[in-house]
XYZ file of C-alpha atoms in Angstrom:
146
model
C 9.311 -16.085 -48.704
C 7.966 -17.336 -45.074
C 5.113 -15.319 -44.052
C 3.694 -15.426 -40.343
C 0.805 -13.636 -38.652
C 0.754 -12.376 -35.542
C -2.596 -11.453 -34.167
C -3.226 -9.897 -30.518
C -6.486 -8.332 -28.951
C -5.552 -5.631 -25.759
C -7.467 -3.430 -23.652
C -6.052 -0.289 -25.341
C -7.756 2.010 -27.815
C -7.906 1.909 -30.954
C -5.956 4.849 -30.961
C -3.541 4.018 -28.511
C -2.820 1.036 -29.435
C -1.831 2.475 -32.999
C 0.644 5.161 -31.063
C 1.994 2.017 -29.465
C 3.107 0.409 -32.655
C 4.207 2.700 -34.605
C 6.763 3.912 -32.680
C 9.203 3.224 -34.580
C 12.539 3.605 -32.233
C 11.174 0.870 -30.084
C 10.944 -1.697 -31.877
C 14.559 -2.038 -31.179
C 14.397 -2.452 -27.494
C 13.419 -5.878 -27.309
C 15.327 -7.791 -31.141
C 19.256 -7.942 -29.672
C 22.117 -5.744 -31.437
C 18.920 -3.897 -33.242
C 18.384 -0.305 -33.526
C 15.726 1.297 -34.828
C 15.354 5.338 -36.240
C 13.037 6.769 -39.112
C 13.738 9.243 -41.772
C 12.752 12.199 -42.287
C 11.890 12.795 -38.629
C 8.442 13.970 -37.179
C 6.087 12.606 -37.547
C 4.966 9.193 -39.992
C 4.146 9.431 -43.525
C 4.241 7.400 -46.656
C 7.424 7.436 -47.983
C 9.159 7.858 -44.138
C 11.861 5.312 -44.196
C 12.542 3.024 -41.141
C 15.568 1.176 -40.111
C 16.396 -1.462 -38.275
C 20.492 -1.802 -37.884
C 21.557 -5.259 -36.301
C 24.829 -6.588 -35.178
C 27.575 -4.593 -34.230
C 30.744 -3.674 -35.980
C 32.028 -5.254 -39.317
C 29.322 -8.060 -38.994
C 26.392 -5.136 -38.564
C 23.780 -5.043 -41.405
C 20.555 -2.284 -41.915
C 17.339 -2.987 -42.780
C 15.474 -0.377 -44.716
C 12.029 0.093 -45.193
C 9.384 2.318 -46.282
C 6.036 3.141 -45.436
C 3.815 2.166 -48.244
C 0.982 2.482 -46.803
C -0.201 4.507 -43.778
C -3.816 5.296 -42.811
C -4.305 5.914 -39.015
C -7.122 5.276 -37.191
C -10.200 7.601 -37.417
C -13.174 7.692 -35.048
C -12.562 4.123 -34.139
C -11.656 3.123 -37.481
C -9.420 0.565 -38.591
C -5.803 1.990 -38.862
C -3.154 -0.158 -41.431
C 0.230 0.424 -42.044
C 2.763 -1.141 -45.171
C 5.959 -1.486 -44.547
C 8.061 -2.113 -47.887
C 11.790 -3.995 -46.761
C 14.005 -2.362 -49.446
C 17.184 -4.190 -47.633
C 20.352 -6.048 -49.441
C 19.465 -8.333 -46.880
C 16.709 -8.060 -45.734
C 13.530 -8.159 -48.061
C 9.380 -8.617 -47.926
C 6.937 -6.595 -46.295
C 5.182 -6.386 -43.340
C 1.311 -4.464 -42.087
C 0.761 -3.732 -39.043
C -3.463 -3.654 -38.816
C -5.329 -2.645 -35.629
C -9.266 -2.174 -35.789
C -11.966 -2.577 -32.826
C -12.533 -4.971 -31.061
C -14.782 -6.691 -28.221
C -15.915 -5.028 -25.145
C -14.342 -2.148 -26.718
C -10.212 -3.896 -26.738
C -8.640 -3.039 -30.044
C -7.278 -6.100 -32.522
C -4.054 -6.355 -33.659
C -2.642 -8.156 -36.322
C 0.809 -7.969 -37.266
C 1.842 -9.896 -40.861
C 4.730 -10.601 -42.692
C 6.602 -12.285 -45.916
C 10.387 -12.065 -45.271
C 13.170 -13.530 -47.942
C 16.655 -13.351 -46.182
C 18.826 -12.625 -48.935
C 21.311 -15.435 -50.074
C 19.454 -17.601 -47.277
C 18.047 -21.145 -48.929
C 14.704 -21.656 -48.944
C 16.044 -24.956 -47.198
C 15.766 -22.453 -44.148
C 11.941 -20.888 -44.736
C 10.640 -22.830 -41.793
C 14.277 -21.997 -38.882
C 13.487 -17.702 -40.658
C 9.616 -18.244 -40.098
C 9.857 -20.111 -35.922
C 12.722 -17.180 -35.310
C 11.370 -14.190 -36.640
C 7.153 -15.395 -34.656
C 9.318 -15.288 -31.769
C 11.210 -12.377 -31.957
C 8.247 -10.451 -33.580
C 5.692 -11.855 -31.454
C 8.232 -10.189 -28.287
C 8.556 -7.010 -29.584
C 4.909 -6.770 -30.290
C 4.258 -8.018 -26.870
C 6.429 -5.535 -25.258
C 5.240 -2.681 -27.506
C 1.501 -3.273 -26.482
C 2.513 -3.451 -22.131
C 4.293 -0.297 -22.783
C 2.932 3.297 -22.667
């Protein structure tokens, strides 16, 4: 499984950083041909399902994820969210952690371990590089927009 990690330090509070990163529908803003929804509607919690639907028409597929850890930051304490990928095409997990950083800033760490079913391990480096690029752009976008 290709693993990658992204880190950022941002001039935002831990709580504001968390809010921006966990607005699931916004995750599709920078991923081409992708729309993200969450079920049930309302506040996120353990058991919430986040579904990224990518592609066009019959060539589209769902990337369903279930939130298995949901610990929002409280009083400047770190926040942690873990999503388990439960799809037929994309498997693995993703984890987002926010914690206080230097000078009143916030440190973000986004880790992901994923596998594309039916894709040989020979392509792991390609998947890792493409994922770092796409999710890095998504992370930057989410952190820059209120």
